[in-house]
CSV table of N, CA and C in Angstrom, one decimal:
chain,number,residue,atom,x,y,z
A,1,MET,N,6.2,15.2,2.2
A,1,MET,CA,5.4,14.2,2.7
A,1,MET,C,4.9,13.2,1.7
A,2,ARG,N,4.7,13.7,0.6
A,2,ARG,CA,4.2,12.7,-0.3
A,2,ARG,C,5.3,11.7,-0.7
A,3,GLN,N,6.7,12.0,-0.8
A,3,GLN,CA,7.7,11.1,-1.2
A,3,GLN,C,7.7,10.0,0.1
A,4,TYR,N,7.6,10.1,1.3
A,4,TYR,CA,7.6,9.4,2.4
A,4,TYR,C,6.5,8.3,2.4
A,5,ILE,N,5.4,8.9,1.9
A,5,ILE,CA,4.3,7.9,1.6
A,5,ILE,C,4.6,6.9,0.6
A,6,ASN,N,5.1,7.5,-0.5
A,6,ASN,CA,5.5,6.7,-1.8
A,6,ASN,C,6.5,5.6,-1.2
A,7,TYR,N,7.5,5.8,-0.4
A,7,TYR,CA,8.5,5.1,0.0
A,7,TYR,C,8.0,3.9,1.1
A,8,THR,N,7.1,4.5,1.9
A,8,THR,CA,6.4,3.6,2.7
A,8,THR,C,5.5,2.5,2.1
A,9,ASN,N,4.9,2.8,0.8
A,9,ASN,CA,4.1,2.0,0.1
A,9,ASN,C,5.1,1.0,-0.5
A,10,PHE,N,6.1,1.4,-0.8
A,10,PHE,CA,7.3,0.5,-1.7
A,10,PHE,C,7.8,-0.6,-0.7
A,11,VAL,N,8.1,-0.1,0.6
A,11,VAL,CA,8.5,-0.9,1.7
A,11,VAL,C,7.4,-1.9,2.1
A,12,ALA,N,6.3,-1.3,2.2
A,12,ALA,CA,5.2,-2.3,2.4
A,12,ALA,C,5.0,-3.6,1.5
A,13,LEU,N,5.0,-3.1,0.2
A,13,LEU,CA,4.9,-4.2,-0.8
A,13,LEU,C,6.0,-5.1,-1.0
A,14,ILE,N,7.3,-4.7,-0.6
A,14,ILE,CA,8.4,-5.5,-0.3
A,14,ILE,C,8.1,-6.8,0.7
A,15,CYS,N,7.6,-6.0,1.8
A,15,CYS,CA,7.4,-6.8,3.0
A,15,CYS,C,6.3,-7.9,2.7
A,16,TYR,N,5.2,-7.5,1.8
A,16,TYR,CA,4.3,-8.3,1.6
A,16,TYR,C,4.8,-9.6,0.6
A,17,ILE,N,5.6,-9.1,-0.4
A,17,ILE,CA,6.2,-10.1,-1.5
A,17,ILE,C,7.0,-11.2,-0.7
A,18,ILE,N,7.9,-10.6,0.0
A,18,ILE,CA,8.8,-11.2,0.8
A,18,ILE,C,8.2,-12.5,1.8
A,19,GLY,N,6.9,-11.9,2.6
A,19,GLY,CA,6.0,-12.8,3.4
A,19,GLY,C,5.6,-13.8,2.4
A,20,ARG,N,4.9,-13.4,1.3
A,20,ARG,CA,4.3,-14.7,0.5
A,20,ARG,C,5.4,-15.5,0.1
A,21,ILE,N,6.5,-15.1,-0.3
A,21,ILE,CA,7.7,-16.0,-0.9
A,21,ILE,C,8.0,-16.9,0.2
A,22,LEU,N,8.4,-16.4,1.3
A,22,LEU,CA,8.9,-17.3,2.4
A,22,LEU,C,7.7,-17.8,3.3
A,23,ASN,N,6.6,-17.5,2.8
A,23,ASN,CA,5.5,-18.3,3.6
A,23,ASN,C,5.4,-17.8,5.3
A,24,MET,N,5.7,-16.4,5.2
A,24,MET,CA,5.8,-15.9,6.8
A,24,MET,C,4.4,-14.9,6.8
A,25,GLY,N,3.5,-15.4,7.5
A,25,GLY,CA,2.2,-14.8,7.6
A,25,GLY,C,2.5,-13.4,8.2
A,26,ILE,N,3.1,-13.1,9.2
A,26,ILE,CA,3.3,-12.1,10.0
A,26,ILE,C,3.8,-11.0,9.3
A,27,LEU,N,5.0,-11.3,8.4
A,27,LEU,CA,5.3,-10.2,7.2
A,27,LEU,C,4.3,-9.8,6.2
A,28,CYS,N,3.6,-10.6,6.0
A,28,CYS,CA,2.6,-10.6,4.9
A,28,CYS,C,1.6,-9.5,5.7
A,29,TRP,N,1.1,-9.9,6.8
A,29,TRP,CA,0.0,-9.2,7.6
A,29,TRP,C,0.7,-7.5,7.8
A,30,ILE,N,2.0,-7.4,8.3
A,30,ILE,CA,2.8,-6.1,8.4
A,30,ILE,C,2.6,-5.4,7.0
A,31,GLY,N,2.9,-6.2,6.0
A,31,GLY,CA,3.0,-5.4,4.7
A,31,GLY,C,1.4,-4.9,4.4
A,32,LEU,N,0.4,-5.7,4.5
A,32,LEU,CA,-0.8,-5.4,4.2
A,32,LEU,C,-1.3,-4.3,5.2
A,33,GLY,N,-1.0,-4.3,6.5
A,33,GLY,CA,-1.6,-3.2,7.3
A,33,GLY,C,-0.8,-1.8,6.8
A,34,ILE,N,0.3,-1.9,6.7
A,34,ILE,CA,1.0,-0.6,6.4
A,34,ILE,C,0.6,-0.1,4.9
A,35,MET,N,0.2,-1.2,4.1
A,35,MET,CA,-0.4,-0.4,2.5
A,35,MET,C,-1.6,-0.1,2.9
A,36,THR,N,-2.4,-0.6,3.8
A,36,THR,CA,-3.9,0.0,4.2
A,36,THR,C,-3.8,1.4,4.6
A,37,LEU,N,-3.1,1.6,5.6
A,37,LEU,CA,-3.0,2.7,6.4
A,37,LEU,C,-2.4,3.6,5.4
A,38,THR,N,-1.3,3.7,4.6
A,38,THR,CA,-0.7,4.7,3.8
A,38,THR,C,-1.8,5.0,2.4
A,39,SER,N,-2.3,3.7,2.1
A,39,SER,CA,-3.5,4.0,1.0
A,39,SER,C,-4.5,4.8,1.3
A,40,ILE,N,-5.3,4.6,2.6
A,40,ILE,CA,-6.3,5.4,3.1
A,40,ILE,C,-5.8,6.8,3.4
A,41,TRP,N,-4.7,7.0,3.9
A,41,TRP,CA,-4.1,8.5,4.1
A,41,TRP,C,-4.1,9.1,2.6
A,42,THR,N,-3.6,8.5,1.7
A,42,THR,CA,-3.5,9.0,0.4
A,42,THR,C,-4.9,9.4,-0.2
A,43,ILE,N,-5.9,8.3,0.0
A,43,ILE,CA,-7.2,8.7,-0.5
A,43,ILE,C,-7.9,9.9,0.0
A,44,ILE,N,-7.6,9.8,1.6
A,44,ILE,CA,-8.2,10.9,2.2
A,44,ILE,C,-7.7,12.5,1.7
A,45,HIS,N,-6.5,12.5,1.2
A,45,HIS,CA,-5.8,13.7,0.8
A,45,HIS,C,-5.7,13.7,-0.8
A,46,TRP,N,-6.7,13.3,-1.3
A,46,TRP,CA,-6.8,12.9,-2.8
A,46,TRP,C,-6.4,14.1,-3.5
A,47,LYS,N,-6.8,15.2,-3.4
A,47,LYS,CA,-6.5,16.2,-4.2
A,47,LYS,C,-5.3,16.9,-4.1
A,48,GLU,N,-4.7,16.8,-3.0
A,48,GLU,CA,-3.5,17.0,-2.8
A,48,GLU,C,-2.2,16.1,-3.4
A,49,ASN,N,-2.7,14.9,-4.0
A,49,ASN,CA,-1.6,14.1,-4.6
A,49,ASN,C,-1.7,14.1,-6.0
A,50,ASP,N,-0.6,13.8,-6.6
A,50,ASP,CA,-0.8,13.4,-8.0
A,50,ASP,C,-1.4,12.4,-8.5
A,51,LYS,N,-2.0,12.1,-9.9
A,51,LYS,CA,-2.9,11.0,-10.0
A,51,LYS,C,-2.1,9.7,-10.1
A,52,MET,N,-1.0,9.7,-10.4
A,52,MET,CA,-0.3,8.2,-10.1
A,52,MET,C,-0.4,7.7,-8.7
A,53,SER,N,0.0,8.6,-7.8
A,53,SER,CA,-0.2,8.2,-6.5
A,53,SER,C,-1.6,7.6,-6.1
A,54,ASN,N,-2.5,8.3,-6.4
A,54,ASN,CA,-4.0,8.1,-6.1
A,54,ASN,C,-4.2,6.7,-6.8
A,55,TYR,N,-3.7,6.5,-8.0
A,55,TYR,CA,-4.1,5.3,-8.7
A,55,TYR,C,-3.6,4.0,-8.0
A,56,ILE,N,-2.1,4.4,-7.5
A,56,ILE,CA,-1.5,3.3,-7.0
A,56,ILE,C,-1.8,2.9,-5.5
A,57,SER,N,-2.5,3.9,-4.9
A,57,SER,CA,-3.0,3.6,-3.7
A,57,SER,C,-4.5,2.8,-3.9
A,58,VAL,N,-5.1,3.1,-4.8
A,58,VAL,CA,-6.3,2.4,-5.0
A,58,VAL,C,-5.9,0.9,-5.4
A,59,ALA,N,-4.9,0.9,-6.1
A,59,ALA,CA,-4.5,-0.7,-6.7
A,59,ALA,C,-3.9,-1.2,-5.4
A,60,PHE,N,-3.3,-0.7,-4.6
A,60,PHE,CA,-2.9,-1.4,-3.1
A,60,PHE,C,-3.9,-1.8,-2.3
A,61,LEU,N,-4.9,-0.9,-2.4
A,61,LEU,CA,-6.3,-1.4,-1.5
A,61,LEU,C,-7.0,-2.7,-2.3
A,62,VAL,N,-6.9,-2.8,-3.5
A,62,VAL,CA,-7.6,-3.8,-4.4
A,62,VAL,C,-6.7,-5.1,-3.8
A,63,LEU,N,-5.3,-4.9,-3.7
A,63,LEU,CA,-4.2,-6.1,-3.4
A,63,LEU,C,-4.9,-6.4,-2.0
A,64,VAL,N,-5.0,-5.5,-1.3
A,64,VAL,CA,-5.2,-5.8,0.3
A,64,VAL,C,-6.9,-6.7,0.3
A,65,GLY,N,-7.7,-6.3,-0.5
A,65,GLY,CA,-8.8,-6.8,-0.5
A,65,GLY,C,-8.8,-8.6,-1.2
A,66,LEU,N,-8.0,-8.5,-2.3
A,66,LEU,CA,-7.8,-9.7,-2.7
A,66,LEU,C,-7.2,-10.7,-1.9
A,67,SER,N,-6.2,-10.0,-1.2
A,67,SER,CA,-5.4,-10.9,-0.2
A,67,SER,C,-6.2,-11.4,1.1
A,68,LEU,N,-7.1,-10.7,1.3
A,68,LEU,CA,-8.1,-10.8,2.5
A,68,LEU,C,-9.1,-11.9,2.2
A,69,PHE,N,-9.3,-11.9,0.9
A,69,PHE,CA,-10.5,-13.0,0.5
A,69,PHE,C,-9.5,-14.2,0.0
A,70,GLY,N,-8.3,-14.4,-0.2
A,70,GLY,CA,-7.6,-15.6,-0.3
A,70,GLY,C,-7.1,-15.6,-2.0
A,71,LEU,N,-7.4,-14.6,-2.5
A,71,LEU,CA,-7.3,-14.8,-4.1
A,71,LEU,C,-5.8,-14.6,-4.4
């Protein structure tokens, strides 16, 4: 299950980056939504995951927060 979450985070990051480059808001929001959901799931199951996955999830949540504030 952990690998699926990692791949999903990677796909969400690619969607977000492509959405920002092509100025497609819907693709950015889809990427941010997927990142948020998978990051929250990872943080809920903090002890079951390795440290790197947990830190990446926190970084994705910071990215989501910065994007929502327009930075």
